[in-house]
PDB file of C-alpha atoms and ligand atoms in Angstrom:
ATOM      1  CA  MET A   8      29.646  13.494 -27.302  1.00 71.00           C
ATOM      2  CA  ASN A   9      27.142  12.416 -24.357  1.00 75.00           C
ATOM      3  CA  TYR A  10      26.078  14.718 -21.514  1.00 77.00           C
ATOM      4  CA  ILE A  11      28.791  13.639 -19.038  1.00 70.00           C
ATOM      5  CA  ALA A  12      31.618  14.429 -21.508  1.00 70.00           C
ATOM      6  CA  LEU A  13      29.653  17.766 -22.121  1.00 71.00           C
ATOM      7  CA  LYS A  14      29.935  18.558 -18.278  1.00 71.00           C
ATOM      8  CA  LYS A  15      33.637  17.620 -18.414  1.00 64.00           C
ATOM      9  CA  THR A  16      34.443  20.488 -21.065  1.00 62.00           C
ATOM     10  CA  GLU A  17      32.163  23.071 -19.461  1.00 64.00           C
ATOM     11  CA  ILE A  18      34.132  25.760 -18.446  1.00 54.00           C
ATOM     12  CA  MET A  19      31.303  27.394 -16.803  1.00 49.00           C
ATOM     13  CA  ASN A  20      29.696  25.432 -14.100  1.00 55.00           C
ATOM     14  CA  LYS A  21      29.519  27.620 -10.894  1.00 72.00           C
ATOM     15  CA  LEU A  22      27.233  29.995 -12.140  1.00 89.00           C
ATOM     16  CA  LYS A  23      24.943  30.903  -9.217  1.00 95.00           C
ATOM     17  CA  HIS A  24      22.640  33.187 -10.912  1.00 97.00           C
ATOM     18  CA  PHE A  25      21.926  34.306 -14.450  1.00 97.00           C
ATOM     19  CA  HIS A  26      21.114  37.876 -13.828  1.00 97.00           C
ATOM     20  CA  SER A  27      22.795  39.577 -16.880  1.00 98.00           C
ATOM     21  CA  ILE A  28      25.199  38.883 -19.807  1.00 98.00           C
ATOM     22  CA  GLN A  29      27.979  39.915 -17.708  1.00 97.00           C
ATOM     23  CA  ASP A  30      27.392  36.695 -15.998  1.00 97.00           C
ATOM     24  CA  ILE A  31      28.811  35.039 -18.943  1.00 97.00           C
ATOM     25  CA  ASN A  32      31.203  37.670 -20.033  1.00 96.00           C
ATOM     26  CA  THR A  33      33.891  35.857 -21.941  1.00 96.00           C
ATOM     27  CA  TYR A  34      33.762  34.074 -25.053  1.00 96.00           C
ATOM     28  CA  SER A  35      34.343  30.483 -23.426  1.00 95.00           C
ATOM     29  CA  MET A  36      31.524  30.890 -21.061  1.00 95.00           C
ATOM     30  CA  ILE A  37      29.175  32.148 -24.190  1.00 97.00           C
ATOM     31  CA  ASN A  38      30.368  29.383 -26.254  1.00 96.00           C
ATOM     32  CA  GLY A  39      29.808  26.727 -23.215  1.00 95.00           C
ATOM     33  CA  LEU A  40      26.296  27.997 -22.729  1.00 96.00           C
ATOM     34  CA  LEU A  41      25.707  27.392 -26.661  1.00 97.00           C
ATOM     35  CA  LEU A  42      27.358  24.157 -26.959  1.00 96.00           C
ATOM     36  CA  LYS A  43      24.882  22.825 -24.130  1.00 96.00           C
ATOM     37  CA  ALA A  44      21.930  24.179 -25.768  1.00 98.00           C
ATOM     38  CA  ILE A  45      22.892  22.748 -29.019  1.00 98.00           C
ATOM     39  CA  PHE A  46      23.426  19.209 -27.022  1.00 97.00           C
ATOM     40  CA  PHE A  47      20.194  19.584 -25.646  1.00 97.00           C
ATOM     41  CA  ALA A  48      18.412  20.328 -28.782  1.00 98.00           C
ATOM     42  CA  LYS A  49      20.182  17.307 -30.690  1.00 97.00           C
ATOM     43  CA  ASN A  50      20.065  14.665 -27.767  1.00 96.00           C
ATOM     44  CA  GLN A  51      16.552  14.549 -26.346  1.00 92.00           C
ATOM     45  CA  ASP A  52      17.261  11.083 -25.343  1.00 93.00           C
ATOM     46  CA  GLN A  53      20.326  12.151 -23.054  1.00 92.00           C
ATOM     47  CA  LEU A  54      18.881  14.881 -20.875  1.00 94.00           C
ATOM     48  CA  PRO A  55      19.582  14.856 -17.060  1.00 94.00           C
ATOM     49  CA  VAL A  56      16.795  14.130 -14.885  1.00 95.00           C
ATOM     50  CA  TYR A  57      16.622  16.604 -11.757  1.00 96.00           C
ATOM     51  CA  LYS A  58      15.111  14.796  -8.674  1.00 93.00           C
ATOM     52  CA  ASP A  59      13.049  16.620  -5.915  1.00 95.00           C
ATOM     53  CA  THR A  60      13.749  20.153  -7.574  1.00 97.00           C
ATOM     54  CA  THR A  61      11.468  22.864  -7.698  1.00 98.00           C
ATOM     55  CA  ILE A  62      11.644  26.380  -9.670  1.00 98.00           C
ATOM     56  CA  ALA A  63       9.280  29.018  -9.214  1.00 98.00           C
ATOM     57  CA  GLN A  64       8.019  31.190 -11.962  1.00 98.00           C
ATOM     58  CA  LEU A  65       7.504  34.896 -10.728  1.00 97.00           C
ATOM     59  CA  PHE A  66       6.310  37.005 -13.803  1.00 97.00           C
ATOM     60  CA  MET A  67       4.962  40.544 -12.749  1.00 95.00           C
ATOM     61  CA  GLU A  68       4.683  41.588 -16.502  1.00 95.00           C
ATOM     62  CA  PRO A  69       2.550  39.774 -19.173  1.00 95.00           C
ATOM     63  CA  SER A  70       4.525  37.078 -21.305  1.00 97.00           C
ATOM     64  CA  THR A  71       4.069  34.456 -23.476  1.00 98.00           C
ATOM     65  CA  ARG A  72       7.424  33.279 -24.940  1.00 98.00           C
ATOM     66  CA  THR A  73       9.470  33.427 -22.084  1.00 98.00           C
ATOM     67  CA  GLN A  74       7.124  31.816 -19.588  1.00 98.00           C
ATOM     68  CA  LEU A  75       6.021  29.030 -21.399  1.00 98.00           C
ATOM     69  CA  SER A  76       9.615  27.976 -22.878  1.00 98.00           C
ATOM     70  CA  PHE A  77      10.900  28.105 -19.233  1.00 98.00           C
ATOM     71  CA  GLU A  78       8.095  25.983 -18.262  1.00 98.00           C
ATOM     72  CA  ILE A  79       8.838  23.490 -21.083  1.00 98.00           C
ATOM     73  CA  ALA A  80      12.274  23.559 -20.198  1.00 98.00           C
ATOM     74  CA  CYS A  81      11.734  22.675 -16.594  1.00 98.00           C
ATOM     75  CA  GLN A  82       9.331  19.833 -17.708  1.00 98.00           C
ATOM     76  CA  LYS A  83      12.012  18.419 -19.879  1.00 97.00           C
ATOM     77  CA  LEU A  84      14.654  18.518 -17.151  1.00 97.00           C
ATOM     78  CA  GLY A  85      12.354  16.941 -14.757  1.00 97.00           C
ATOM     79  CA  ILE A  86      11.990  19.991 -12.537  1.00 98.00           C
ATOM     80  CA  ASN A  87       8.755  20.972 -10.771  1.00 98.00           C
ATOM     81  CA  THR A  88       7.256  24.209 -11.329  1.00 98.00           C
ATOM     82  CA  VAL A  89       5.321  26.455  -9.210  1.00 98.00           C
ATOM     83  CA  GLN A  90       3.806  29.740 -10.194  1.00 97.00           C
ATOM     84  CA  LEU A  91       3.477  32.879  -8.098  1.00 95.00           C
ATOM     85  CA  ASN A  92       0.758  35.141  -9.731  1.00 88.00           C
ATOM     86  CA  SER A  93       1.918  38.590  -8.339  1.00 85.00           C
ATOM     87  CA  GLN A  94      -1.864  39.782  -8.708  1.00 88.00           C
ATOM     88  CA  GLN A  95      -2.914  37.153  -6.315  1.00 91.00           C
ATOM     89  CA  SER A  96      -0.173  36.527  -3.832  1.00 94.00           C
ATOM     90  CA  SER A  97       0.942  38.281  -0.719  1.00 94.00           C
ATOM     91  CA  LEU A  98       2.976  40.797  -2.776  1.00 94.00           C
ATOM     92  CA  LYS A  99      -0.482  42.331  -3.213  1.00 93.00           C
ATOM     93  CA  LYS A 100      -0.830  42.595   0.491  1.00 95.00           C
ATOM     94  CA  ASP A 101       2.562  44.501   0.636  1.00 95.00           C
ATOM     95  CA  GLU A 102       5.054  41.730   1.283  1.00 96.00           C
ATOM     96  CA  SER A 103       8.107  42.940   0.609  1.00 97.00           C
ATOM     97  CA  PHE A 104       9.976  40.936  -2.483  1.00 97.00           C
ATOM     98  CA  GLU A 105      12.905  40.077   0.131  1.00 97.00           C
ATOM     99  CA  ASP A 106      10.409  38.262   2.286  1.00 97.00           C
ATOM    100  CA  THR A 107       8.788  36.547  -0.488  1.00 97.00           C
ATOM    101  CA  LEU A 108      12.280  35.012  -1.711  1.00 98.00           C
ATOM    102  CA  GLN A 109      12.845  34.449   1.946  1.00 98.00           C
ATOM    103  CA  THR A 110       9.489  32.467   1.948  1.00 98.00           C
ATOM    104  CA  LEU A 111      10.034  30.573  -1.235  1.00 98.00           C
ATOM    105  CA  GLU A 112      13.713  29.562   0.163  1.00 98.00           C
ATOM    106  CA  ALA A 113      12.097  28.060   3.390  1.00 98.00           C
ATOM    107  CA  MET A 114      10.056  25.969   1.167  1.00 98.00           C
ATOM    108  CA  GLY A 115      13.138  24.425  -0.494  1.00 98.00           C
ATOM    109  CA  ILE A 116      12.689  26.181  -3.942  1.00 98.00           C
ATOM    110  CA  SER A 117      15.879  25.962  -5.684  1.00 97.00           C
ATOM    111  CA  GLY A 118      15.348  28.790  -8.270  1.00 98.00           C
ATOM    112  CA  ALA A 119      13.334  31.831  -9.268  1.00 98.00           C
ATOM    113  CA  ILE A 120      12.305  32.666 -12.898  1.00 98.00           C
ATOM    114  CA  ILE A 121      11.946  36.621 -12.551  1.00 98.00           C
ATOM    115  CA  ARG A 122      10.128  39.163 -14.795  1.00 98.00           C
ATOM    116  CA  SER A 123       9.601  42.548 -13.574  1.00 97.00           C
ATOM    117  CA  THR A 124       9.133  46.093 -14.511  1.00 96.00           C
ATOM    118  CA  ASP A 125      11.713  47.263 -12.001  1.00 97.00           C
ATOM    119  CA  ASP A 126      15.329  47.093 -13.911  1.00 97.00           C
ATOM    120  CA  LEU A 127      17.250  46.516 -10.696  1.00 97.00           C
ATOM    121  CA  LEU A 128      14.882  44.417  -8.613  1.00 97.00           C
ATOM    122  CA  ILE A 129      16.696  41.286  -9.342  1.00 97.00           C
ATOM    123  CA  LYS A 130      20.253  42.851  -8.740  1.00 97.00           C
ATOM    124  CA  ARG A 131      19.025  44.189  -5.501  1.00 97.00           C
ATOM    125  CA  HIS A 132      18.369  40.851  -4.050  1.00 97.00           C
ATOM    126  CA  LEU A 133      21.327  38.851  -5.337  1.00 96.00           C
ATOM    127  CA  PRO A 134      23.485  39.365  -2.080  1.00 94.00           C
ATOM    128  CA  ASN A 135      22.985  36.202   0.579  1.00 93.00           C
ATOM    129  CA  ARG A 136      20.528  34.314  -1.632  1.00 97.00           C
ATOM    130  CA  LYS A 137      20.000  30.608  -1.157  1.00 97.00           C
ATOM    131  CA  LEU A 138      18.056  30.222  -4.154  1.00 98.00           C
ATOM    132  CA  SER A 139      19.354  30.957  -8.017  1.00 97.00           C
ATOM    133  CA  MET A 140      17.638  33.795  -9.675  1.00 98.00           C
ATOM    134  CA  ILE A 141      17.198  33.808 -13.494  1.00 98.00           C
ATOM    135  CA  ASN A 142      16.533  36.942 -15.240  1.00 98.00           C
ATOM    136  CA  ALA A 143      13.239  36.551 -17.715  1.00 98.00           C
ATOM    137  CA  GLY A 144      13.244  40.132 -18.500  1.00 98.00           C
ATOM    138  CA  SER A 145      14.078  43.233 -16.289  1.00 97.00           C
ATOM    139  CA  GLY A 146      12.347  46.492 -17.391  1.00 96.00           C
ATOM    140  CA  VAL A 147      14.166  48.161 -20.009  1.00 96.00           C
ATOM    141  CA  SER A 148      17.696  47.014 -18.949  1.00 97.00           C
ATOM    142  CA  SER A 149      18.017  43.457 -19.606  1.00 98.00           C
ATOM    143  CA  HIS A 150      16.577  40.050 -21.053  1.00 98.00           C
ATOM    144  CA  PRO A 151      19.742  37.909 -21.097  1.00 98.00           C
ATOM    145  CA  SER A 152      17.989  34.568 -22.244  1.00 98.00           C
ATOM    146  CA  GLN A 153      16.675  36.147 -25.309  1.00 98.00           C
ATOM    147  CA  ALA A 154      20.034  37.269 -26.303  1.00 98.00           C
ATOM    148  CA  MET A 155      21.339  33.740 -25.960  1.00 98.00           C
ATOM    149  CA  LEU A 156      18.604  32.239 -27.788  1.00 98.00           C
ATOM    150  CA  ASP A 157      18.984  34.623 -30.521  1.00 98.00           C
ATOM    151  CA  LEU A 158      22.545  33.578 -30.427  1.00 98.00           C
ATOM    152  CA  LEU A 159      21.526  30.103 -30.988  1.00 98.00           C
ATOM    153  CA  THR A 160      19.482  30.910 -34.014  1.00 98.00           C
ATOM    154  CA  ILE A 161      22.659  32.861 -35.234  1.00 98.00           C
ATOM    155  CA  TYR A 162      24.879  29.988 -34.757  1.00 98.00           C
ATOM    156  CA  ASN A 163      22.182  27.421 -36.356  1.00 98.00           C
ATOM    157  CA  HIS A 164      22.361  29.715 -39.481  1.00 98.00           C
ATOM    158  CA  PHE A 165      26.024  30.836 -39.811  1.00 98.00           C
ATOM    159  CA  ASN A 166      27.701  28.127 -37.949  1.00 98.00           C
ATOM    160  CA  ARG A 167      29.611  30.600 -36.003  1.00 98.00           C
ATOM    161  CA  ILE A 168      28.964  33.332 -33.520  1.00 98.00           C
ATOM    162  CA  ASP A 169      31.929  35.878 -34.302  1.00 97.00           C
ATOM    163  CA  ASN A 170      33.131  37.935 -37.357  1.00 98.00           C
ATOM    164  CA  LEU A 171      29.397  39.133 -37.705  1.00 98.00           C
ATOM    165  CA  LYS A 172      27.735  42.324 -38.189  1.00 98.00           C
ATOM    166  CA  ILE A 173      24.328  42.683 -36.370  1.00 98.00           C
ATOM    167  CA  SER A 174      22.099  45.717 -37.061  1.00 98.00           C
ATOM    168  CA  ILE A 175      19.043  46.807 -34.206  1.00 98.00           C
ATOM    169  CA  ILE A 176      16.306  48.187 -35.878  1.00 98.00           C
ATOM    170  CA  GLY A 177      13.666  50.551 -33.946  1.00 98.00           C
ATOM    171  CA  ASP A 178      12.898  51.207 -30.099  1.00 97.00           C
ATOM    172  CA  VAL A 179      16.491  50.549 -28.978  1.00 98.00           C
ATOM    173  CA  ASN A 180      15.906  53.172 -26.018  1.00 96.00           C
ATOM    174  CA  HIS A 181      13.220  51.096 -24.393  1.00 96.00           C
ATOM    175  CA  SER A 182      14.344  47.326 -25.160  1.00 98.00           C
ATOM    176  CA  ARG A 183      15.911  45.145 -22.747  1.00 98.00           C
ATOM    177  CA  VAL A 184      16.747  42.707 -25.570  1.00 98.00           C
ATOM    178  CA  ALA A 185      18.676  45.412 -27.470  1.00 98.00           C
ATOM    179  CA  ASN A 186      20.682  46.077 -24.102  1.00 98.00           C
ATOM    180  CA  SER A 187      21.558  42.240 -23.753  1.00 98.00           C
ATOM    181  CA  ASN A 188      22.202  41.867 -27.407  1.00 98.00           C
ATOM    182  CA  ILE A 189      24.927  44.680 -27.492  1.00 98.00           C
ATOM    183  CA  GLU A 190      26.261  43.799 -24.246  1.00 98.00           C
ATOM    184  CA  LEU A 191      26.828  40.018 -25.905  1.00 98.00           C
ATOM    185  CA  HIS A 192      27.981  41.050 -29.244  1.00 98.00           C
ATOM    186  CA  LYS A 193      30.440  43.131 -27.619  1.00 98.00           C
ATOM    187  CA  ILE A 194      31.658  40.322 -25.748  1.00 98.00           C
ATOM    188  CA  LEU A 195      32.070  38.517 -28.921  1.00 98.00           C
ATOM    189  CA  ASN A 196      33.634  41.444 -30.785  1.00 98.00           C
ATOM    190  CA  ASN A 197      30.974  41.523 -33.058  1.00 98.00           C
ATOM    191  CA  THR A 198      30.106  44.686 -35.188  1.00 98.00           C
ATOM    192  CA  ILE A 199      26.941  46.464 -33.985  1.00 98.00           C
ATOM    193  CA  CYS A 200      24.975  49.234 -35.643  1.00 98.00           C
ATOM    194  CA  ILE A 201      21.616  50.619 -34.567  1.00 98.00           C
ATOM    195  CA  CYS A 202      18.780  52.238 -36.852  1.00 98.00           C
ATOM    196  CA  GLY A 203      15.621  54.244 -35.503  1.00 97.00           C
ATOM    197  CA  PRO A 204      14.130  57.571 -34.687  1.00 96.00           C
ATOM    198  CA  ASP A 205      16.002  59.852 -32.594  1.00 95.00           C
ATOM    199  CA  ALA A 206      13.277  59.468 -29.922  1.00 94.00           C
ATOM    200  CA  PHE A 207      14.267  55.684 -29.791  1.00 96.00           C
ATOM    201  CA  THR A 208      17.651  55.917 -30.188  1.00 97.00           C
ATOM    202  CA  ASN A 209      18.954  59.023 -28.361  1.00 95.00           C
ATOM    203  CA  LYS A 210      19.843  57.402 -24.912  1.00 95.00           C
ATOM    204  CA  VAL A 211      22.066  54.800 -26.620  1.00 96.00           C
ATOM    205  CA  ASP A 212      25.647  54.550 -26.146  1.00 95.00           C
ATOM    206  CA  LYS A 213      27.150  57.430 -28.801  1.00 95.00           C
ATOM    207  CA  ASN A 214      29.806  55.006 -29.919  1.00 96.00           C
ATOM    208  CA  ILE A 215      27.572  52.413 -31.401  1.00 97.00           C
ATOM    209  CA  LYS A 216      27.224  53.474 -35.016  1.00 97.00           C
ATOM    210  CA  ARG A 217      24.017  54.665 -36.399  1.00 98.00           C
ATOM    211  CA  VAL A 218      23.006  53.660 -39.958  1.00 98.00           C
ATOM    212  CA  SER A 219      19.907  53.893 -42.391  1.00 98.00           C
ATOM    213  CA  LEU A 220      17.703  51.071 -42.645  1.00 98.00           C
ATOM    214  CA  GLU A 221      18.826  50.494 -46.127  1.00 98.00           C
ATOM    215  CA  ASP A 222      22.424  50.276 -45.330  1.00 98.00           C
ATOM    216  CA  ALA A 223      21.355  47.959 -42.307  1.00 98.00           C
ATOM    217  CA  LEU A 224      19.532  45.508 -44.506  1.00 98.00           C
ATOM    218  CA  LYS A 225      22.209  45.770 -47.425  1.00 98.00           C
ATOM    219  CA  ASP A 226      25.400  45.315 -45.148  1.00 98.00           C
ATOM    220  CA  SER A 227      24.405  43.307 -42.078  1.00 98.00           C
ATOM    221  CA  ASP A 228      24.595  39.394 -41.427  1.00 98.00           C
ATOM    222  CA  ILE A 229      21.560  39.988 -38.700  1.00 98.00           C
ATOM    223  CA  ILE A 230      19.194  42.534 -38.633  1.00 98.00           C
ATOM    224  CA  ILE A 231      17.135  42.408 -35.264  1.00 98.00           C
ATOM    225  CA  PHE A 232      13.754  44.478 -35.471  1.00 98.00           C
ATOM    226  CA  LEU A 233      12.326  45.471 -32.093  1.00 98.00           C
ATOM    227  CA  ARG A 234       8.799  45.664 -30.494  1.00 97.00           C
ATOM    228  CA  ILE A 235       7.996  49.097 -30.069  1.00 96.00           C
ATOM    229  CA  GLN A 236       7.441  49.451 -26.418  1.00 92.00           C
ATOM    230  CA  PHE A 237       4.357  51.351 -26.198  1.00 88.00           C
ATOM    231  CA  GLU A 238       3.609  50.594 -22.518  1.00 89.00           C
ATOM    232  CA  ARG A 239       6.876  52.146 -21.552  1.00 89.00           C
ATOM    233  CA  HIS A 240       6.492  55.298 -23.438  1.00 91.00           C
ATOM    234  CA  GLN A 241       5.592  58.257 -21.629  1.00 82.00           C
ATOM    235  CA  ASN A 242       4.506  61.407 -23.606  1.00 80.00           C
ATOM    236  CA  LEU A 243       6.003  60.038 -26.836  1.00 81.00           C
ATOM    237  CA  GLU A 244       3.934  59.861 -29.915  1.00 83.00           C
ATOM    238  CA  ILE A 245       5.161  58.416 -32.859  1.00 87.00           C
ATOM    239  CA  ASN A 246       4.003  58.910 -36.679  1.00 92.00           C
ATOM    240  CA  LYS A 247       3.247  55.521 -37.692  1.00 93.00           C
ATOM    241  CA  GLU A 248       3.212  56.186 -41.367  1.00 95.00           C
ATOM    242  CA  GLU A 249       6.823  57.557 -41.383  1.00 95.00           C
ATOM    243  CA  TYR A 250       7.957  54.634 -39.074  1.00 96.00           C
ATOM    244  CA  ILE A 251       6.605  52.243 -41.456  1.00 96.00           C
ATOM    245  CA  GLN A 252       8.413  54.028 -44.429  1.00 96.00           C
ATOM    246  CA  ASN A 253      11.698  54.532 -42.734  1.00 97.00           C
ATOM    247  CA  TYR A 254      12.005  51.621 -40.256  1.00 98.00           C
ATOM    248  CA  SER A 255       9.914  48.754 -41.036  1.00 98.00           C
ATOM    249  CA  LEU A 256      10.611  45.748 -42.919  1.00 98.00           C
ATOM    250  CA  ASN A 257       8.055  46.037 -45.824  1.00 98.00           C
ATOM    251  CA  ASN A 258       7.564  45.224 -49.253  1.00 97.00           C
ATOM    252  CA  HIS A 259       9.652  48.077 -50.416  1.00 97.00           C
ATOM    253  CA  SER A 260      12.815  47.970 -47.967  1.00 98.00           C
ATOM    254  CA  ILE A 261      12.964  44.206 -48.381  1.00 98.00           C
ATOM    255  CA  LEU A 262      14.429  44.727 -51.810  1.00 98.00           C
ATOM    256  CA  ASN A 263      17.516  46.009 -50.080  1.00 98.00           C
ATOM    257  CA  LEU A 264      18.005  42.907 -47.854  1.00 98.00           C
ATOM    258  CA  ASN A 265      21.178  40.718 -48.406  1.00 98.00           C
ATOM    259  CA  LYS A 266      20.530  37.479 -49.625  1.00 97.00           C
ATOM    260  CA  SER A 267      22.842  35.718 -47.124  1.00 98.00           C
ATOM    261  CA  ALA A 268      21.235  37.860 -43.998  1.00 98.00           C
ATOM    262  CA  ILE A 269      18.921  36.683 -41.742  1.00 98.00           C
ATOM    263  CA  ILE A 270      15.846  38.751 -39.855  1.00 98.00           C
ATOM    264  CA  LEU A 271      15.178  38.320 -36.058  1.00 98.00           C
ATOM    265  CA  HIS A 272      12.509  39.834 -33.856  1.00 98.00           C
ATOM    266  CA  PRO A 273      11.858  38.720 -30.096  1.00 98.00           C
ATOM    267  CA  GLY A 274       8.268  39.266 -30.407  1.00 97.00           C
ATOM    268  CA  PRO A 275       5.474  39.888 -30.012  1.00 97.00           C
ATOM    269  CA  VAL A 276       5.447  41.326 -33.386  1.00 97.00           C
ATOM    270  CA  ASN A 277       3.601  44.749 -33.970  1.00 96.00           C
ATOM    271  CA  ARG A 278       2.117  43.238 -37.365  1.00 97.00           C
ATOM    272  CA  ASP A 279       2.690  45.713 -40.247  1.00 97.00           C
ATOM    273  CA  LEU A 280       4.545  48.318 -37.965  1.00 96.00           C
ATOM    274  CA  GLU A 281       7.948  46.597 -37.415  1.00 98.00           C
ATOM    275  CA  ILE A 282       7.305  43.877 -40.051  1.00 98.00           C
ATOM    276  CA  ALA A 283       4.697  43.773 -42.707  1.00 98.00           C
ATOM    277  CA  SER A 284       2.329  40.507 -42.324  1.00 98.00           C
ATOM    278  CA  ASN A 285       3.066  39.125 -45.428  1.00 98.00           C
ATOM    279  CA  LEU A 286       6.738  38.958 -44.620  1.00 98.00           C
ATOM    280  CA  ILE A 287       6.483  37.132 -41.328  1.00 98.00           C
ATOM    281  CA  GLY A 288       6.820  33.561 -43.117  1.00 97.00           C
ATOM    282  CA  HIS A 289       9.776  35.083 -45.647  1.00 98.00           C
ATOM    283  CA  SER A 290      12.552  32.463 -45.804  1.00 98.00           C
ATOM    284  CA  GLN A 291      15.242  34.760 -44.395  1.00 98.00           C
ATOM    285  CA  VAL A 292      12.672  35.858 -41.133  1.00 98.00           C
ATOM    286  CA  LYS A 293      13.611  33.512 -38.370  1.00 98.00           C
ATOM    287  CA  ILE A 294      11.008  34.369 -35.848  1.00 98.00           C
ATOM    288  CA  LEU A 295       9.767  30.816 -35.075  1.00 98.00           C
ATOM    289  CA  ASN A 296      13.119  29.325 -35.018  1.00 98.00           C
ATOM    290  CA  GLN A 297      13.755  31.845 -32.501  1.00 98.00           C
ATOM    291  CA  VAL A 298      10.867  30.554 -30.424  1.00 98.00           C
ATOM    292  CA  THR A 299      11.980  26.943 -31.165  1.00 98.00           C
ATOM    293  CA  ASN A 300      15.449  27.432 -29.882  1.00 98.00           C
ATOM    294  CA  SER A 301      14.441  29.302 -26.657  1.00 98.00           C
ATOM    295  CA  ILE A 302      13.356  25.928 -25.047  1.00 98.00           C
ATOM    296  CA  PRO A 303      16.968  24.207 -25.356  1.00 98.00           C
ATOM    297  CA  MET A 304      18.472  27.332 -24.609  1.00 98.00           C
ATOM    298  CA  ARG A 305      16.456  27.968 -21.730  1.00 98.00           C
ATOM    299  CA  MET A 306      17.126  24.064 -20.624  1.00 98.00           C
ATOM    300  CA  ALA A 307      20.968  24.721 -20.771  1.00 97.00           C
ATOM    301  CA  ILE A 308      20.755  27.977 -18.770  1.00 97.00           C
ATOM    302  CA  ILE A 309      18.819  26.184 -15.856  1.00 97.00           C
ATOM    303  CA  ASP A 310      21.222  23.262 -16.117  1.00 96.00           C
ATOM    304  CA  HIS A 311      24.131  25.472 -15.816  1.00 94.00           C
ATOM    305  CA  ILE A 312      22.864  26.810 -12.557  1.00 95.00           C
ATOM    306  CA  LEU A 313      21.320  24.054 -10.845  1.00 93.00           C
ATOM    307  CA  GLY A 314      23.884  21.281 -12.529  1.00 85.00           C
ATOM    308  CA  SER A 315      26.649  22.057  -9.757  1.00 54.00           C
ATOM    309  CA  GLN A 316      23.762  21.631  -6.838  1.00 58.00           C
ATOM    310  CA  HIS A 317      21.743  19.196  -7.851  1.00 55.00           C
ATOM    311  CA  ALA A 318      22.180  15.270  -7.810  1.00 43.00           C
ATOM    312  CA  ARG A 319      20.791  13.823 -10.959  1.00 55.00           C
ATOM    313  CA  SER A 320      20.896  10.940 -13.407  1.00 55.00           C
ATOM    314  CA  THR A 321      20.688  10.685 -17.354  1.00 59.00           C
ATOM    315  CA  HIS A 322      18.289   8.754 -19.144  1.00 55.00           C
TER     316      HIS A 322
HETATM  317  N1  LIG B  28      10.516  37.838 -25.982  1.00 68.70           N
HETATM  318  C1  LIG B  28       9.616  37.830 -25.174  1.00 68.70           C
HETATM  319  O1  LIG B  28      10.184  37.921 -24.359  1.00 68.70           O
HETATM  320  O2  LIG B  28       8.574  37.749 -25.383  1.00 68.70           O
HETATM  321  P1  LIG B  28       7.479  37.166 -24.365  1.00 68.70           P
HETATM  322  O3  LIG B  28       7.023  38.779 -23.628  1.00 68.70           O
HETATM  323  O4  LIG B  28       6.024  36.841 -25.014  1.00 68.70           O
HETATM  324  O5  LIG B  28       7.943  36.562 -23.275  1.00 68.70           O
END
C-alpha cells in the first residue's frame, strides 16, 4: 500500500486537535492512526512532504522523549518547527495563553504541541482555534500520544490490539500516562488492572480491578510500570524499601513474569525503584522500543491533523 492508498482507507481525516484519547474514541479511529504509524515506520521513502508549514513547540514542563520525538517527526515530514521557551517568552511577562496562541496564529503557525502542568489548559483554549493543538502531556490528566506509541509497541509484539490484559503498576493517581492508557484500552475492550500502594491508587475508578504484583506479572500480556511522580506529590512520603519489595520489577519479582508478556515504562525510569537497573535490558522489557516507536506514531498524529488542511506531495 502506498501513502495515497492509505489515505483512501483512512477513516479519521478530520481531526482538528489531538487533545485526548476521546478524540479517537472508536476502534476504527484508533486502528486508522495505528495503520498510518506502521506505514510510516516501514516506508521511509514514501513520506508526505509538507510545504510552508510550521509547528510551534510549547513545553512548560521538562521533557526529553516527547519533545525530541515530535521534533524529529516534524523534520521527517518537512515541517518547520519553532520552540517557545516558556521561561523566556512573553508568558513570563504575564501575557495570557490565549494571547500567545493568537500571536502564533497571526504568524501563520499551523499547530502547537503543548506540554503543561495544567490539566485543562489545552481544553480551555480549544474553542474557535485556528491552529491545531496537540497534547504532549497535560498535568496528571492525559498524555494521549504516549498511550498511542505504547499501543504501537504492543501491536509490534502481539500483532493485535484487542483481547489483551494490561496491568498498570505504581503511581497511577498522578500518572497522565496511566489515564490515557486506561481510556484507550477501555475503548478497545481490553482487560485493565492496576497495582500499587493505596496512596498511589485510591483516586482511580473503583471499577478497575486491583491485583497484586505477583498476579499482574503472572497473568498479564502487558505490564506498564509507571514513574513515581515525586514532583506532583504534596505531603506524600513513600517507604522506598517497601515499594521496591512490593511494586518494582526486581530480581525476585521477575521470576513471576509470564514468558509471553512484555514490560513497558514511559520513561524516564527511576532506576532501582520502579525497575532494577540490571533488568532494563531484559528481552521482555521494551522501553527503548517505545522510544523508537514514538517517532512514527507522532508523525502519524501530525499527519492525521494537518493532512486534511495542507497541500503536499510525496517523494
Ligand atoms: N514519557 C515521556 O513523556 O517522557 P518525557 O517526559 O521525557 O517526554
